[in-house]
């Protein structure tokens, strides 16, 4: 849970912030996808294995989120114009203006094909449609968790738990102190596994934290 803070606090401000998230077109589309996957799994094919595969989908997304953020979204500036435009929309411009709502959510034209490919690969390995749909439900569910955590980090919403405050803090450090650390958005624990979870006192301020296109130039 989280509470709205800052100017315009109160029930109206909270409702506006939550409405801004839950009625955003990319979020609505992914919630519909999740509802369809969950309905099939719960009503026709729910087993203990389905539950475990759903959890596996959650975990798989967390690792995918980290590796995509670190190794794709933070690539050195490409020379190919179309690829540069792609990265600018997905992430470079988000660092330039971290609070721009238009850049805050992953566009569905990116997230839906990626999750579909990920699920298709899972199906190729398992050959089981029911298992694949349970796994896919976990992926989409964690995508929505990621989107919510990312939204909270950039909007005037104050988490009420220590964990939530820590998650928000680490993401803001990624944006305002050094872009080479704190890649985890839904959870910084994956950063701990790969050595990118640092004490902020030990990390220097980066000159390119808001200008990813300037790195390596």
mmCIF file of C-alpha atoms in Angstrom:
data_model
loop_
_atom_site.group_PDB
_atom_site.id
_atom_site.type_symbol
_atom_site.label_atom_id
_atom_site.label_comp_id
_atom_site.label_asym_id
_atom_site.label_seq_id
_atom_site.Cartn_x
_atom_site.Cartn_y
_atom_site.Cartn_z
ATOM 1 C CA UNK A 1 0.000 0.000 0.000
ATOM 2 C CA UNK A 2 1.067 3.600 -0.541
ATOM 3 C CA UNK A 3 -0.300 7.030 0.222
ATOM 4 C CA UNK A 4 -0.333 10.187 -1.860
ATOM 5 C CA UNK A 5 1.776 13.000 -0.469
ATOM 6 C CA UNK A 6 2.710 16.553 -1.282
ATOM 7 C CA UNK A 7 0.491 19.328 -2.590
ATOM 8 C CA UNK A 8 -3.110 18.360 -3.154
ATOM 9 C CA UNK A 9 -3.099 15.489 -0.649
ATOM 10 C CA UNK A 10 -6.290 13.839 0.525
ATOM 11 C CA UNK A 11 -8.862 11.520 -0.949
ATOM 12 C CA UNK A 12 -9.289 13.450 -4.202
ATOM 13 C CA UNK A 13 -5.548 13.577 -4.851
ATOM 14 C CA UNK A 14 -5.200 9.860 -4.117
ATOM 15 C CA UNK A 15 -8.051 8.970 -6.435
ATOM 16 C CA UNK A 16 -6.515 11.067 -9.192
ATOM 17 C CA UNK A 17 -3.140 9.354 -8.892
ATOM 18 C CA UNK A 18 -4.615 5.869 -8.791
ATOM 19 C CA UNK A 19 -6.955 6.645 -11.673
ATOM 20 C CA UNK A 20 -3.983 7.948 -13.667
ATOM 21 C CA UNK A 21 -2.313 4.552 -13.262
ATOM 22 C CA UNK A 22 -5.199 2.116 -13.569
ATOM 23 C CA UNK A 23 -6.843 3.874 -16.529
ATOM 24 C CA UNK A 24 -3.668 4.266 -18.551
ATOM 25 C CA UNK A 25 -4.206 2.444 -21.845
ATOM 26 C CA UNK A 26 -1.081 0.248 -21.618
ATOM 27 C CA UNK A 27 -1.992 -0.816 -18.083
ATOM 28 C CA UNK A 28 -5.615 -1.533 -19.026
ATOM 29 C CA UNK A 29 -4.534 -3.742 -21.927
ATOM 30 C CA UNK A 30 -2.133 -5.757 -19.776
ATOM 31 C CA UNK A 31 -4.725 -6.124 -16.999
ATOM 32 C CA UNK A 32 -7.167 -7.552 -19.566
ATOM 33 C CA UNK A 33 -4.478 -9.987 -20.739
ATOM 34 C CA UNK A 34 -3.788 -11.026 -17.135
ATOM 35 C CA UNK A 35 -7.495 -11.478 -16.428
ATOM 36 C CA UNK A 36 -7.876 -13.754 -19.464
ATOM 37 C CA UNK A 37 -4.845 -15.868 -18.493
ATOM 38 C CA UNK A 38 -5.959 -16.078 -14.860
ATOM 39 C CA UNK A 39 -9.511 -17.027 -15.810
ATOM 40 C CA UNK A 40 -8.304 -19.920 -17.947
ATOM 41 C CA UNK A 41 -5.811 -21.147 -15.350
ATOM 42 C CA UNK A 42 -8.140 -20.867 -12.354
ATOM 43 C CA UNK A 43 -11.273 -22.219 -13.993
ATOM 44 C CA UNK A 44 -9.942 -24.981 -16.228
ATOM 45 C CA UNK A 45 -6.404 -25.956 -15.433
ATOM 46 C CA UNK A 46 -5.484 -24.947 -11.890
ATOM 47 C CA UNK A 47 -3.199 -27.412 -10.136
ATOM 48 C CA UNK A 48 -0.339 -27.173 -7.682
ATOM 49 C CA UNK A 49 1.979 -27.256 -10.675
ATOM 50 C CA UNK A 50 0.097 -24.319 -12.227
ATOM 51 C CA UNK A 51 0.636 -22.351 -9.042
ATOM 52 C CA UNK A 52 4.341 -23.153 -9.035
ATOM 53 C CA UNK A 53 4.634 -22.162 -12.692
ATOM 54 C CA UNK A 54 2.865 -18.889 -11.958
ATOM 55 C CA UNK A 55 5.475 -18.173 -9.270
ATOM 56 C CA UNK A 56 8.187 -19.179 -11.746
ATOM 57 C CA UNK A 57 6.763 -16.588 -14.149
ATOM 58 C CA UNK A 58 7.011 -13.925 -11.444
ATOM 59 C CA UNK A 59 10.648 -14.780 -10.797
ATOM 60 C CA UNK A 60 11.472 -15.005 -14.506
ATOM 61 C CA UNK A 61 10.120 -11.519 -15.084
ATOM 62 C CA UNK A 62 12.214 -10.071 -12.252
ATOM 63 C CA UNK A 63 15.403 -11.415 -13.815
ATOM 64 C CA UNK A 64 14.273 -10.412 -17.307
ATOM 65 C CA UNK A 65 13.449 -6.920 -16.037
ATOM 66 C CA UNK A 66 16.934 -6.534 -14.579
ATOM 67 C CA UNK A 67 18.850 -7.855 -17.585
ATOM 68 C CA UNK A 68 16.757 -5.887 -20.081
ATOM 69 C CA UNK A 69 17.153 -2.681 -18.086
ATOM 70 C CA UNK A 70 20.890 -3.101 -17.654
ATOM 71 C CA UNK A 71 22.015 -4.592 -20.950
ATOM 72 C CA UNK A 72 19.455 -3.271 -23.480
ATOM 73 C CA UNK A 73 18.025 -0.025 -22.130
ATOM 74 C CA UNK A 74 21.480 1.165 -21.056
ATOM 75 C CA UNK A 75 23.345 0.271 -24.215
ATOM 76 C CA UNK A 76 25.920 2.806 -25.348
ATOM 77 C CA UNK A 77 24.364 5.165 -27.863
ATOM 78 C CA UNK A 78 23.854 3.301 -31.151
ATOM 79 C CA UNK A 79 24.739 4.928 -34.451
ATOM 80 C CA UNK A 80 21.779 3.407 -36.282
ATOM 81 C CA UNK A 81 19.045 6.071 -36.254
ATOM 82 C CA UNK A 82 16.024 3.754 -35.936
ATOM 83 C CA UNK A 83 17.577 1.787 -33.073
ATOM 84 C CA UNK A 84 18.486 5.060 -31.340
ATOM 85 C CA UNK A 85 14.900 6.226 -31.681
ATOM 86 C CA UNK A 86 13.749 2.905 -30.196
ATOM 87 C CA UNK A 87 16.022 3.292 -27.151
ATOM 88 C CA UNK A 88 15.107 6.941 -26.708
ATOM 89 C CA UNK A 89 11.430 6.045 -26.452
ATOM 90 C CA UNK A 90 11.973 3.076 -24.180
ATOM 91 C CA UNK A 91 14.526 4.569 -21.804
ATOM 92 C CA UNK A 92 16.944 7.320 -22.801
ATOM 93 C CA UNK A 93 14.280 10.033 -22.773
ATOM 94 C CA UNK A 94 12.911 8.690 -19.492
ATOM 95 C CA UNK A 95 16.263 9.489 -17.877
ATOM 96 C CA UNK A 96 16.217 12.966 -19.397
ATOM 97 C CA UNK A 97 12.754 13.652 -17.971
ATOM 98 C CA UNK A 98 12.061 10.991 -15.311
ATOM 99 C CA UNK A 99 8.630 12.307 -14.349
ATOM 100 C CA UNK A 100 7.119 12.586 -17.834
ATOM 101 C CA UNK A 101 4.035 10.365 -17.661
ATOM 102 C CA UNK A 102 4.189 9.630 -21.396
ATOM 103 C CA UNK A 103 7.553 7.927 -20.861
ATOM 104 C CA UNK A 104 6.789 6.227 -17.565
ATOM 105 C CA UNK A 105 5.120 3.028 -18.777
ATOM 106 C CA UNK A 106 6.485 0.396 -21.118
ATOM 107 C CA UNK A 107 4.480 0.718 -24.348
ATOM 108 C CA UNK A 108 2.296 -2.280 -25.065
ATOM 109 C CA UNK A 109 3.858 -2.574 -28.529
ATOM 110 C CA UNK A 110 7.071 -3.493 -26.700
ATOM 111 C CA UNK A 111 5.903 -5.452 -23.652
ATOM 112 C CA UNK A 112 3.215 -7.648 -25.220
ATOM 113 C CA UNK A 113 5.382 -9.056 -28.064
ATOM 114 C CA UNK A 114 8.257 -9.653 -25.652
ATOM 115 C CA UNK A 115 6.117 -11.555 -23.169
ATOM 116 C CA UNK A 116 4.547 -13.506 -26.046
ATOM 117 C CA UNK A 117 7.983 -14.577 -27.317
ATOM 118 C CA UNK A 118 9.084 -15.478 -23.797
ATOM 119 C CA UNK A 119 5.945 -17.600 -23.336
ATOM 120 C CA UNK A 120 6.354 -19.215 -26.764
ATOM 121 C CA UNK A 121 9.884 -20.294 -25.854
ATOM 122 C CA UNK A 122 8.516 -21.779 -22.638
ATOM 123 C CA UNK A 123 5.950 -23.706 -24.682
ATOM 124 C CA UNK A 124 8.643 -25.008 -27.049
ATOM 125 C CA UNK A 125 10.522 -26.382 -24.027
ATOM 126 C CA UNK A 126 7.511 -27.844 -22.181
ATOM 127 C CA UNK A 127 5.063 -28.633 -24.985
ATOM 128 C CA UNK A 128 2.236 -27.961 -22.512
ATOM 129 C CA UNK A 129 -0.246 -25.175 -23.226
ATOM 130 C CA UNK A 130 -1.796 -25.105 -19.741
ATOM 131 C CA UNK A 131 1.618 -24.859 -18.088
ATOM 132 C CA UNK A 132 2.631 -22.118 -20.511
ATOM 133 C CA UNK A 133 -0.460 -20.031 -19.774
ATOM 134 C CA UNK A 134 0.151 -20.294 -16.019
ATOM 135 C CA UNK A 135 3.760 -19.211 -16.544
ATOM 136 C CA UNK A 136 2.595 -16.363 -18.812
ATOM 137 C CA UNK A 137 0.147 -15.206 -16.139
ATOM 138 C CA UNK A 138 3.066 -14.883 -13.732
ATOM 139 C CA UNK A 139 5.024 -12.849 -16.284
ATOM 140 C CA UNK A 140 2.161 -10.431 -16.896
ATOM 141 C CA UNK A 141 1.348 -10.135 -13.193
ATOM 142 C CA UNK A 142 4.943 -9.187 -12.390
ATOM 143 C CA UNK A 143 4.974 -6.735 -15.289
ATOM 144 C CA UNK A 144 2.050 -4.941 -13.641
ATOM 145 C CA UNK A 145 3.844 -4.996 -10.277
ATOM 146 C CA UNK A 146 6.876 -3.517 -12.022
ATOM 147 C CA UNK A 147 4.746 -0.799 -13.613
ATOM 148 C CA UNK A 148 3.164 0.068 -10.256
ATOM 149 C CA UNK A 149 6.508 0.231 -8.436
ATOM 150 C CA UNK A 150 7.908 2.373 -11.232
ATOM 151 C CA UNK A 151 4.878 4.642 -11.123
ATOM 152 C CA UNK A 152 5.139 5.060 -7.346
ATOM 153 C CA UNK A 153 8.836 5.903 -7.642
ATOM 154 C CA UNK A 154 8.114 8.833 -9.955
ATOM 155 C CA UNK A 155 4.845 10.178 -8.620
ATOM 156 C CA UNK A 156 4.008 11.983 -5.338
ATOM 157 C CA UNK A 157 3.091 8.746 -3.605
ATOM 158 C CA UNK A 158 4.823 7.764 -0.378
ATOM 159 C CA UNK A 159 5.034 4.004 0.332
ATOM 160 C CA UNK A 160 3.974 3.076 3.855
ATOM 161 C CA UNK A 161 6.322 0.102 4.366
ATOM 162 C CA UNK A 162 10.084 0.152 4.851
ATOM 163 C CA UNK A 163 10.489 -2.181 1.883
ATOM 164 C CA UNK A 164 8.398 0.068 -0.339
ATOM 165 C CA UNK A 165 10.355 3.152 0.725
ATOM 166 C CA UNK A 166 13.622 1.333 0.036
ATOM 167 C CA UNK A 167 12.492 0.256 -3.435
ATOM 168 C CA UNK A 168 11.485 3.826 -4.289
ATOM 169 C CA UNK A 169 14.729 5.224 -2.882
ATOM 170 C CA UNK A 170 16.966 2.897 -4.875
ATOM 171 C CA UNK A 171 15.165 3.689 -8.119
ATOM 172 C CA UNK A 172 15.476 7.419 -7.549
ATOM 173 C CA UNK A 173 19.202 6.928 -6.901
ATOM 174 C CA UNK A 174 19.404 5.229 -10.300
ATOM 175 C CA UNK A 175 17.829 8.293 -11.894
ATOM 176 C CA UNK A 176 19.420 11.104 -9.934
ATOM 177 C CA UNK A 177 22.805 9.836 -8.743
ATOM 178 C CA UNK A 178 24.281 7.132 -10.957
ATOM 179 C CA UNK A 179 22.682 5.198 -13.818
ATOM 180 C CA UNK A 180 25.165 2.329 -13.509
ATOM 181 C CA UNK A 181 23.627 0.923 -10.318
ATOM 182 C CA UNK A 182 20.219 0.030 -8.855
ATOM 183 C CA UNK A 183 18.676 -1.462 -12.011
ATOM 184 C CA UNK A 184 15.960 -3.397 -10.218
ATOM 185 C CA UNK A 185 12.611 -1.597 -10.261
ATOM 186 C CA UNK A 186 10.139 -4.138 -8.902
ATOM 187 C CA UNK A 187 12.801 -5.316 -6.458
ATOM 188 C CA UNK A 188 16.437 -4.322 -5.878
ATOM 189 C CA UNK A 189 17.249 -7.826 -4.591
ATOM 190 C CA UNK A 190 18.335 -8.921 -8.066
ATOM 191 C CA UNK A 191 20.886 -6.089 -7.954
ATOM 192 C CA UNK A 192 22.390 -7.766 -4.899
ATOM 193 C CA UNK A 193 23.015 -10.939 -6.929
ATOM 194 C CA UNK A 194 24.825 -9.065 -9.694
ATOM 195 C CA UNK A 195 26.771 -6.527 -7.643
ATOM 196 C CA UNK A 196 24.831 -3.416 -8.608
ATOM 197 C CA UNK A 197 23.185 -2.810 -5.236
ATOM 198 C CA UNK A 198 25.486 -0.304 -3.553
ATOM 199 C CA UNK A 199 25.512 1.977 -0.551
ATOM 200 C CA UNK A 200 24.788 5.375 -2.050
ATOM 201 C CA UNK A 201 27.692 6.858 -0.056
ATOM 202 C CA UNK A 202 30.114 4.658 -2.016
ATOM 203 C CA UNK A 203 28.836 5.683 -5.447
ATOM 204 C CA UNK A 204 29.936 8.907 -7.197
ATOM 205 C CA UNK A 205 27.476 11.199 -8.938
ATOM 206 C CA UNK A 206 27.427 10.427 -12.655
ATOM 207 C CA UNK A 207 27.719 13.223 -15.210
ATOM 208 C CA UNK A 208 25.464 11.311 -17.590
ATOM 209 C CA UNK A 209 22.734 10.132 -15.232
ATOM 210 C CA UNK A 210 20.164 12.269 -17.081
ATOM 211 C CA UNK A 211 21.854 12.143 -20.483
ATOM 212 C CA UNK A 212 22.347 8.522 -21.461
ATOM 213 C CA UNK A 213 23.094 9.494 -25.052
ATOM 214 C CA UNK A 214 26.250 11.286 -23.914
ATOM 215 C CA UNK A 215 27.929 8.183 -22.507
ATOM 216 C CA UNK A 216 31.027 7.081 -24.369
ATOM 217 C CA UNK A 217 31.251 10.260 -26.401
#
